[in-house]
Short mmCIF file of C-alpha atoms in Angstrom, two decimals:
data_model
loop_
_atom_site.label_atom_id
_atom_site.label_comp_id
_atom_site.label_asym_id
_atom_site.label_seq_id
_atom_site.Cartn_x
_atom_site.Cartn_y
_atom_site.Cartn_z
CA MET L 1 0.03 0.18 0.03
CA GLU L 2 1.22 3.64 -1.01
CA GLN L 3 2.69 5.51 1.88
CA LYS L 4 -0.10 8.48 3.00
CA ILE L 5 1.79 11.92 4.06
CA SER L 6 -0.56 13.74 5.65
CA ALA L 7 -0.53 17.68 4.75
CA ASN L 8 -1.23 18.53 8.42
CA SER L 9 0.97 16.25 10.15
CA ASN L 10 2.87 19.34 11.18
CA ALA L 11 2.37 22.84 11.56
CA LEU L 12 4.27 24.95 9.39
CA PRO L 13 7.46 26.88 10.70
CA SER L 14 6.60 30.93 11.18
CA TYR L 15 8.91 31.73 7.95
CA LEU L 16 6.83 29.45 5.79
CA ASP L 17 3.74 31.52 6.42
CA GLN L 18 0.90 30.37 4.26
CA ASN L 19 -0.23 33.62 4.45
CA ASP L 20 2.89 35.67 3.23
CA VAL L 21 1.56 38.12 0.52
CA GLY L 22 4.85 38.76 -0.40
CA ALA L 23 7.18 36.27 -3.47
CA TRP L 24 6.97 33.46 -0.90
CA GLY L 25 3.17 33.92 -0.78
CA ILE L 26 2.89 33.87 -4.65
CA PHE L 27 5.37 30.91 -5.50
CA LEU L 28 2.40 29.09 -2.62
CA GLN L 29 -0.49 30.08 -4.55
CA GLN L 30 1.11 28.98 -7.75
CA ILE L 31 2.06 25.56 -6.29
CA ASP L 32 -1.30 25.55 -5.17
CA ARG L 33 -2.86 25.53 -8.38
CA ILE L 34 -1.06 22.62 -9.98
CA ALA L 35 -2.60 20.26 -7.16
CA PRO L 36 -5.38 19.03 -9.49
CA TYR L 37 -2.99 17.71 -12.15
CA MET L 38 -0.73 15.73 -9.84
CA GLY L 39 -2.84 12.66 -9.24
CA SER L 40 -0.69 10.17 -7.43
CA LEU L 41 1.75 12.58 -7.04
CA SER L 42 -0.27 14.86 -4.70
CA PRO L 43 0.64 13.59 -1.41
CA TRP L 44 4.13 14.86 -2.01
CA ILE L 45 3.37 18.25 -2.76
CA GLU L 46 3.91 19.82 0.89
CA THR L 47 7.30 18.85 -0.40
CA LEU L 48 7.68 21.85 -3.05
CA LYS L 49 6.34 24.08 0.31
CA ARG L 50 8.98 23.78 2.41
CA PRO L 51 12.57 24.66 1.49
CA LYS L 52 15.15 22.19 2.05
CA LYS L 53 17.54 24.37 3.63
CA ILE L 54 17.45 27.88 5.11
CA LEU L 55 20.33 29.91 5.89
CA VAL L 56 20.86 33.32 7.27
CA VAL L 57 24.16 34.70 7.76
CA ASP L 58 25.98 37.79 9.41
CA VAL L 59 28.23 39.41 7.09
CA PRO L 60 31.08 41.51 9.07
CA ILE L 61 33.57 43.47 7.26
CA GLU L 62 35.81 46.35 7.80
CA LEU L 63 34.74 49.47 5.83
CA ASP L 64 37.57 51.75 4.26
CA ASP L 65 37.49 53.90 6.77
CA GLY L 66 38.38 51.51 9.41
CA THR L 67 34.95 51.01 10.68
CA LEU L 68 32.75 47.61 11.04
CA ALA L 69 29.76 47.25 9.12
CA HIS L 70 27.32 44.02 9.27
CA PHE L 71 25.03 42.78 6.11
CA GLU L 72 22.27 39.94 6.35
CA GLY L 73 23.09 37.45 4.04
CA TYR L 74 20.85 34.25 2.67
CA ARG L 75 21.32 31.11 0.87
CA VAL L 76 18.43 28.70 0.82
CA GLN L 77 18.07 25.61 -1.38
CA HIS L 78 14.32 24.67 -2.23
CA ASN L 79 14.98 21.25 -3.49
CA THR L 80 17.83 19.55 -4.39
CA ILE L 81 15.94 15.93 -5.70
CA ARG L 82 16.95 16.38 -9.31
CA GLY L 83 20.85 17.22 -8.45
CA PRO L 84 22.83 20.12 -7.24
CA GLY L 85 20.94 23.34 -5.93
CA LYS L 86 21.50 25.95 -9.01
CA GLY L 87 20.71 29.70 -8.40
CA GLY L 88 21.79 33.76 -8.48
CA VAL L 89 23.47 35.63 -5.75
CA ARG L 90 21.69 39.09 -5.84
CA PHE L 91 23.23 42.38 -3.91
CA HIS L 92 20.37 44.66 -3.36
CA GLN L 93 19.10 47.09 -0.10
CA ASP L 94 16.13 45.08 -0.21
CA VAL L 95 16.66 41.42 -0.19
CA ASN L 96 14.42 39.71 2.13
CA LEU L 97 14.16 35.86 3.28
CA SER L 98 10.65 35.79 1.57
CA GLU L 99 11.92 37.03 -1.58
CA VAL L 100 14.79 34.30 -1.54
CA MET L 101 12.93 31.86 -0.67
CA ALA L 102 10.49 32.45 -3.90
CA LEU L 103 13.64 32.85 -6.10
CA ALA L 104 14.75 29.40 -4.86
CA GLY L 105 11.55 27.81 -5.64
CA TRP L 106 11.29 29.37 -9.06
CA MET L 107 14.90 27.98 -9.86
CA SER L 108 13.44 24.32 -8.87
CA ILE L 109 10.50 24.63 -11.51
CA LYS L 110 12.65 26.51 -13.85
CA CYS L 111 15.62 24.00 -13.94
CA ALA L 112 12.83 21.18 -14.04
CA ALA L 113 10.79 22.76 -16.55
CA VAL L 114 13.81 22.52 -19.12
CA ASN L 115 14.79 19.40 -17.57
CA LEU L 116 18.39 20.51 -16.32
CA PRO L 117 19.91 18.00 -13.68
CA PHE L 118 19.88 20.87 -11.15
CA GLY L 119 17.59 21.87 -8.33
CA GLY L 120 16.72 24.94 -7.17
CA ALA L 121 18.55 27.32 -4.79
CA LYS L 122 19.28 30.98 -4.15
CA GLY L 123 21.20 33.70 -2.47
CA GLY L 124 21.32 37.49 -1.63
CA ILE L 125 22.91 39.94 0.72
CA ARG L 126 21.04 42.99 1.92
CA ILE L 127 23.21 45.61 0.61
CA ASP L 128 23.14 48.59 -1.59
CA PRO L 129 26.41 48.49 -3.61
CA ARG L 130 25.84 51.53 -4.88
CA ASN L 131 26.96 53.02 -1.69
CA TYR L 132 30.54 50.85 -1.30
CA SER L 133 33.99 51.01 -2.89
CA GLN L 134 35.21 47.78 -5.24
CA LYS L 135 36.97 46.70 -2.03
CA GLU L 136 34.15 47.00 0.04
CA LEU L 137 32.61 44.78 -1.99
CA GLU L 138 35.21 42.11 -2.52
CA ARG L 139 35.22 41.82 1.37
CA VAL L 140 31.66 41.64 1.73
CA THR L 141 31.57 38.98 -0.95
CA ARG L 142 34.32 37.08 0.31
CA ARG L 143 33.33 36.90 3.76
CA TYR L 144 29.38 35.90 2.90
CA THR L 145 30.87 33.42 0.71
CA SER L 146 33.19 31.66 4.04
CA GLU L 147 29.96 31.83 5.83
CA ILE L 148 28.01 29.89 3.60
CA GLY L 149 31.07 27.70 2.30
CA ASP L 150 29.75 24.64 4.03
CA VAL L 151 26.59 24.58 1.82
CA ILE L 152 27.42 24.95 -1.53
CA GLY L 153 29.96 23.00 -3.66
CA PRO L 154 29.88 21.79 -7.47
CA LEU L 155 28.15 18.74 -6.59
CA LYS L 156 26.37 20.29 -3.77
CA ASP L 157 24.97 23.98 -4.50
CA ILE L 158 26.29 26.51 -7.51
CA PRO L 159 25.84 30.18 -7.12
CA ALA L 160 25.71 32.31 -10.38
CA PRO L 161 25.30 36.07 -10.86
CA ASP L 162 22.16 37.93 -10.28
CA VAL L 163 20.89 41.55 -9.63
CA ASN L 164 24.12 43.76 -8.99
CA SER L 165 26.49 40.78 -9.11
CA GLY L 166 28.33 39.59 -12.02
CA PRO L 167 31.56 37.80 -13.25
CA GLN L 168 34.01 39.87 -10.95
CA VAL L 169 31.66 39.02 -7.92
CA MET L 170 31.52 35.24 -8.96
CA ALA L 171 35.29 35.47 -9.74
CA TRP L 172 36.27 36.41 -5.73
CA MET L 173 33.87 33.64 -5.07
CA MET L 174 35.39 30.96 -6.48
CA ASP L 175 38.39 32.19 -5.47
CA THR L 176 37.69 32.01 -1.40
CA TYR L 177 35.90 28.96 -1.70
CA SER L 178 39.14 27.53 -3.60
CA MET L 179 41.42 28.72 -1.20
CA ASN L 180 39.30 27.05 2.00
CA GLN L 181 38.98 24.08 -0.41
CA GLY L 182 42.80 24.21 -0.41
CA HIS L 183 42.81 23.55 -4.44
CA THR L 184 41.11 25.53 -7.17
CA THR L 185 37.77 25.19 -7.94
CA THR L 186 36.38 26.06 -11.08
CA GLY L 187 33.10 24.90 -10.88
CA VAL L 188 31.53 26.20 -7.41
CA VAL L 189 30.26 29.29 -9.44
CA THR L 190 29.12 29.55 -13.11
CA GLY L 191 29.07 33.10 -14.48
CA LYS L 192 32.79 33.18 -14.15
CA PRO L 193 35.10 35.47 -16.48
CA ILE L 194 36.37 33.34 -19.52
CA ALA L 195 39.73 33.24 -17.97
CA LEU L 196 38.67 31.45 -14.90
CA GLY L 197 36.79 28.46 -17.09
CA GLY L 198 33.70 30.70 -17.46
CA SER L 199 31.37 30.08 -20.35
CA LEU L 200 31.19 31.66 -24.11
CA GLY L 201 27.77 33.38 -24.42
CA ARG L 202 26.83 33.17 -20.63
CA VAL L 203 26.43 37.43 -20.31
CA GLU L 204 23.70 37.23 -22.99
CA ALA L 205 22.21 33.91 -22.17
CA THR L 206 18.90 35.00 -20.69
CA GLY L 207 18.41 37.59 -22.83
CA ARG L 208 18.91 35.24 -25.74
CA GLY L 209 16.50 32.98 -24.15
CA VAL L 210 13.72 35.40 -23.59
CA PHE L 211 14.21 36.28 -27.81
CA VAL L 212 14.27 32.40 -28.30
CA ALA L 213 10.73 32.00 -26.46
CA ALA L 214 9.11 35.20 -27.92
CA SER L 215 10.02 33.85 -31.27
CA GLU L 216 8.43 30.43 -30.44
CA ALA L 217 5.53 31.91 -29.31
CA ALA L 218 5.37 34.39 -32.51
CA LYS L 219 5.63 31.45 -34.72
CA ASP L 220 2.62 29.60 -32.24
CA LEU L 221 0.07 32.29 -32.32
CA SER L 222 1.15 33.40 -36.31
CA ILE L 223 2.70 36.61 -35.56
CA GLU L 224 5.12 38.20 -37.69
CA LEU L 225 8.51 39.38 -35.52
CA LYS L 226 9.34 41.57 -38.58
CA ASP L 227 7.49 44.94 -37.57
CA ALA L 228 6.14 43.68 -34.75
CA ARG L 229 5.79 46.39 -31.87
CA VAL L 230 7.80 45.56 -28.49
CA ALA L 231 7.67 47.29 -25.32
CA ILE L 232 10.98 46.10 -22.66
CA GLN L 233 10.81 46.87 -19.09
CA GLY L 234 14.76 46.87 -18.28
CA PHE L 235 17.24 47.27 -20.53
CA GLY L 236 20.46 45.44 -18.11
CA ASN L 237 22.14 42.27 -19.59
CA VAL L 238 18.57 40.48 -20.00
CA GLY L 239 17.00 43.44 -21.40
CA GLY L 240 19.19 44.95 -23.15
CA THR L 241 20.22 41.81 -25.22
CA ALA L 242 16.71 40.94 -25.96
CA ALA L 243 16.07 44.81 -27.52
CA ARG L 244 19.10 43.96 -29.94
CA LEU L 245 17.46 40.81 -31.11
CA PHE L 246 14.09 41.77 -31.92
CA PHE L 247 15.60 44.95 -33.49
CA GLU L 248 17.72 42.94 -35.94
CA SER L 249 15.12 40.44 -36.47
CA GLY L 250 13.16 44.10 -38.02
CA SER L 251 10.96 44.17 -34.51
CA LYS L 252 9.91 47.90 -33.71
CA ILE L 253 10.88 48.56 -30.21
CA VAL L 254 8.50 50.95 -29.49
CA ALA L 255 8.91 51.46 -25.58
CA LEU L 256 11.52 51.15 -23.21
CA GLN L 257 11.76 51.52 -19.21
CA ASP L 258 14.73 51.21 -16.94
CA HIS L 259 15.58 52.86 -13.33
CA THR L 260 16.57 56.29 -15.02
CA ALA L 261 13.74 56.67 -17.10
CA THR L 262 10.33 55.50 -19.46
CA VAL L 263 10.84 56.64 -23.06
CA ILE L 264 8.30 55.97 -25.99
CA ASN L 265 8.93 56.25 -29.98
CA GLU L 266 6.07 55.27 -32.01
CA ASP L 267 8.36 54.41 -35.02
CA GLY L 268 10.65 52.10 -33.15
CA ILE L 269 14.43 53.52 -31.21
CA ASP L 270 17.40 52.51 -32.60
CA ILE L 271 18.61 50.17 -30.14
CA PHE L 272 22.20 50.38 -31.25
CA LYS L 273 22.37 54.13 -30.54
CA LEU L 274 20.54 53.69 -27.17
CA LEU L 275 23.13 51.06 -26.11
CA GLU L 276 25.92 53.68 -27.19
CA HIS L 277 23.91 56.45 -24.76
CA VAL L 278 23.65 53.79 -22.13
CA GLU L 279 27.29 53.43 -22.03
CA HIS L 280 27.97 57.06 -21.81
CA HIS L 281 25.35 58.02 -19.77
CA GLY L 282 24.75 54.78 -17.37
CA GLY L 283 21.07 55.06 -18.88
CA ILE L 284 18.23 55.52 -21.10
CA LYS L 285 17.25 59.09 -19.44
CA GLY L 286 17.98 61.58 -21.81
CA PHE L 287 17.89 59.77 -25.50
CA GLU L 288 17.28 61.58 -27.95
CA GLY L 289 15.78 59.09 -30.28
CA ALA L 290 12.74 58.76 -27.97
CA THR L 291 10.02 61.25 -25.76
CA GLU L 292 10.11 60.39 -22.02
CA VAL L 293 6.73 59.54 -20.81
CA THR L 294 4.95 58.49 -17.47
CA VAL L 295 5.00 54.58 -16.18
CA ASP L 296 1.55 54.50 -16.86
CA GLU L 297 2.39 55.23 -20.84
CA PHE L 298 4.46 52.65 -21.10
CA TRP L 299 2.47 49.85 -19.42
CA ALA L 300 -0.58 51.07 -21.27
CA ILE L 301 1.34 51.02 -24.68
CA GLU L 302 -0.34 48.95 -27.92
CA THR L 303 2.23 46.11 -28.53
CA ASP L 304 2.51 42.88 -29.98
CA PHE L 305 5.14 41.35 -27.49
CA LEU L 306 5.62 43.20 -23.61
CA ILE L 307 8.86 42.70 -21.78
CA PRO L 308 9.10 43.12 -18.37
CA ALA L 309 12.86 42.45 -17.53
CA ALA L 310 13.70 44.19 -14.19
CA LEU L 311 12.38 42.85 -10.78
CA GLU L 312 9.32 40.81 -9.51
CA ASN L 313 6.02 42.11 -9.27
CA ALA L 314 6.26 44.69 -11.54
CA ILE L 315 2.87 43.85 -13.30
CA THR L 316 -0.25 44.17 -10.24
CA GLU L 317 -3.93 43.97 -10.07
CA GLN L 318 -2.74 48.17 -9.83
CA ASN L 319 -1.55 48.44 -13.53
CA ALA L 320 -2.93 44.81 -15.19
CA HIS L 321 -5.95 46.46 -16.87
CA LEU L 322 -3.59 49.15 -18.52
CA ILE L 323 -1.77 46.43 -20.49
CA LYS L 324 -2.39 46.46 -24.07
CA THR L 325 -0.55 43.28 -25.47
CA LYS L 326 -1.20 40.19 -27.58
CA VAL L 327 2.13 38.64 -25.50
CA LEU L 328 3.95 39.05 -22.07
CA VAL L 329 7.04 37.37 -22.08
CA GLU L 330 8.66 37.33 -18.60
CA GLY L 331 12.33 38.21 -18.72
CA ALA L 332 12.36 38.97 -15.20
CA ASN L 333 11.43 36.04 -12.10
CA GLY L 334 7.91 36.61 -10.83
CA PRO L 335 7.12 39.96 -12.43
CA THR L 336 3.19 39.15 -12.73
CA THR L 337 1.52 38.71 -9.24
CA PRO L 338 -1.26 35.79 -9.57
CA ALA L 339 -3.78 38.29 -9.05
CA ALA L 340 -2.86 39.99 -12.39
CA ASP L 341 -1.92 36.86 -14.15
CA ASP L 342 -5.86 36.34 -13.96
CA ILE L 343 -6.71 39.88 -15.24
CA LEU L 344 -4.41 38.95 -18.11
CA ILE L 345 -5.91 36.00 -19.05
CA ASP L 346 -8.88 37.36 -18.91
CA LYS L 347 -7.73 39.65 -21.23
CA GLY L 348 -6.90 37.25 -23.77
CA VAL L 349 -2.94 38.00 -23.38
CA PHE L 350 -0.84 35.10 -23.89
CA ILE L 351 1.86 34.74 -20.97
CA VAL L 352 5.27 33.01 -21.71
CA PRO L 353 6.24 32.44 -17.80
CA ASP L 354 9.14 33.27 -16.41
CA VAL L 355 10.14 29.86 -15.71
CA LEU L 356 10.19 28.86 -19.43
CA ALA L 357 11.32 32.32 -20.39
CA ASN L 358 14.00 33.21 -18.44
CA ALA L 359 15.82 29.84 -18.49
CA GLY L 360 18.29 30.77 -20.90
CA GLY L 361 20.59 31.67 -18.37
CA VAL L 362 20.77 28.46 -16.47
CA THR L 363 20.90 26.81 -18.98
CA VAL L 364 24.00 28.01 -19.83
CA SER L 365 25.00 28.04 -16.87
CA TYR L 366 24.61 24.17 -17.07
CA PHE L 367 26.85 24.22 -20.06
CA GLU L 368 29.67 26.11 -17.90
CA TRP L 369 29.31 23.30 -15.15
CA VAL L 370 29.57 20.79 -17.79
CA GLN L 371 32.63 22.26 -19.66
CA ASP L 372 34.00 22.77 -16.52
CA PHE L 373 33.91 19.37 -15.41
CA SER L 374 35.83 18.38 -18.76
CA SER L 375 38.00 20.86 -19.12
CA PHE L 376 37.13 21.13 -22.77
CA PHE L 377 35.26 24.02 -23.63
CA TRP L 378 32.78 24.55 -26.76
CA THR L 379 32.36 27.49 -29.40
CA VAL L 380 30.10 30.63 -28.71
CA ASP L 381 28.29 28.95 -32.04
CA GLU L 382 27.40 25.60 -29.91
CA ILE L 383 26.61 27.52 -27.30
CA ASN L 384 23.83 29.56 -28.74
CA HIS L 385 22.78 26.51 -30.93
CA ARG L 386 22.11 24.31 -27.82
CA LEU L 387 20.69 27.06 -25.91
CA ASP L 388 18.21 27.56 -28.83
CA ARG L 389 17.47 24.02 -28.97
CA MET L 390 16.86 23.32 -25.37
CA MET L 391 14.27 26.44 -25.53
CA ARG L 392 12.50 25.70 -28.11
CA GLU L 393 11.76 21.70 -26.80
CA ALA L 394 10.95 22.92 -23.75
CA TYR L 395 8.81 25.48 -24.93
CA ARG L 396 6.80 23.06 -27.64
CA GLY L 397 6.70 20.61 -24.40
CA ILE L 398 5.21 22.90 -22.27
CA ARG L 399 2.90 24.19 -25.01
CA GLU L 400 1.40 20.87 -25.70
CA VAL L 401 0.62 20.07 -21.93
CA ALA L 402 -0.93 23.44 -21.92
CA LYS L 403 -3.14 22.58 -25.02
CA HIS L 404 -4.24 19.13 -23.71
CA HIS L 405 -5.59 20.28 -19.95
CA ASN L 406 -6.33 23.53 -21.73
CA ILE L 407 -4.16 25.83 -18.84
CA THR L 408 -2.00 28.53 -19.36
CA MET L 409 1.60 28.01 -19.80
CA ARG L 410 2.68 29.13 -16.81
CA THR L 411 0.86 26.11 -15.22
CA ALA L 412 1.86 23.96 -17.59
CA ALA L 413 5.34 24.60 -17.03
CA PHE L 414 4.78 24.23 -13.10
CA VAL L 415 2.83 20.39 -13.84
CA ILE L 416 5.73 19.45 -16.38
CA ALA L 417 8.20 20.54 -13.67
CA CYS L 418 6.37 19.33 -10.24
CA THR L 419 5.83 16.23 -11.88
CA ARG L 420 9.46 15.39 -12.88
CA ILE L 421 10.46 16.67 -9.59
CA LEU L 422 7.77 14.54 -7.39
CA GLU L 423 8.30 11.64 -9.51
CA GLN L 424 11.89 11.53 -8.39
CA ARG L 425 10.65 12.10 -4.39
CA LYS L 426 8.78 9.62 -4.97
CA VAL L 427 10.63 6.52 -6.80
CA ARG L 428 13.61 7.95 -4.36
CA GLY L 429 11.57 7.30 -0.92
CA LEU L 430 12.68 8.85 2.19
CA TYR L 431 15.91 8.13 4.36
CA PRO L 432 15.96 7.18 6.81
#
């Protein structure tokens, strides 16, 4: 007889509050929505509502002026049943435990949805990096790495870049971990500089994946990319890369938003000129090839593709009713709240969810991890070809499930991912 697992056998710990209205609460709602499709795996669903490991650490450093400062750091491993934890480390003043838990959960879903042999993890440090020198950020990174050193490793948990962290931060993390191990361990992080075992194509991978997912949706819905109207929130690695690829395919980028401004040009923005402007001015504000407008005007512009590629909770009940797009492609993690999701679906918007649309980054991180183990590195064309193939296969598989059950792409992605995770959980059983 199959073992019955009661969801009420133990009360949830306080930090797993079911009524959490933050990012973790959104993740829990998304898990609840797929419960009816889990069949015999339903008794194991509670596994997905409880992160495997949560680590909160104090990160003390000496500042350049000799004073002592303390920062709060996090590393959450949501689920590692399919392989080592995988997930970025963000440096941001608003990082909190609910956010990091949710991001780790979404990484579990994302890796399983694309069928990568990873579990989900995430990390963060509550710090505004703009207020600290390069040397201070190095000390923060190295101390944080030492504090979480026991839970990370090439076969345990593999950090990567995220908001306000990049190749240099990964280099410091790799070096610190390696020094504590007594030997160079390149595979402990991904997103490293090429000279340290990083992969070609990694920097642009997430934005490229967003474009591939959008182009697959365009074929699916009979939308021509040439002259398609596109609006993108965020103009960093993800939004900037996606904007360039859309522009090169003949699409019109009619609206853009970053931390400095919101701009519109109904005739299309010249992305190469804008990239040049951003390189010199640090943001899109002041760009002469577009008109600055309000945030509400950005959401309300009529488009074929709308791509939120900034932070989570960008689209809520407050602005979802303004949106006039055919396809929403989520470049950021968790940019749409469940309530906004329902509003958009009722309006007929086709949504390519974050766990599929922005999976290009973790996919190329997987390629980097494989290359580090083999000490054999691929060309950028090989990387992009493999990424393209995996993203398109994942899209088609999710689309097939969505059509079969008459459900949204988001729900279908969660159904596929959770089925893969819980099947392994069920077959492996519990130890001891």
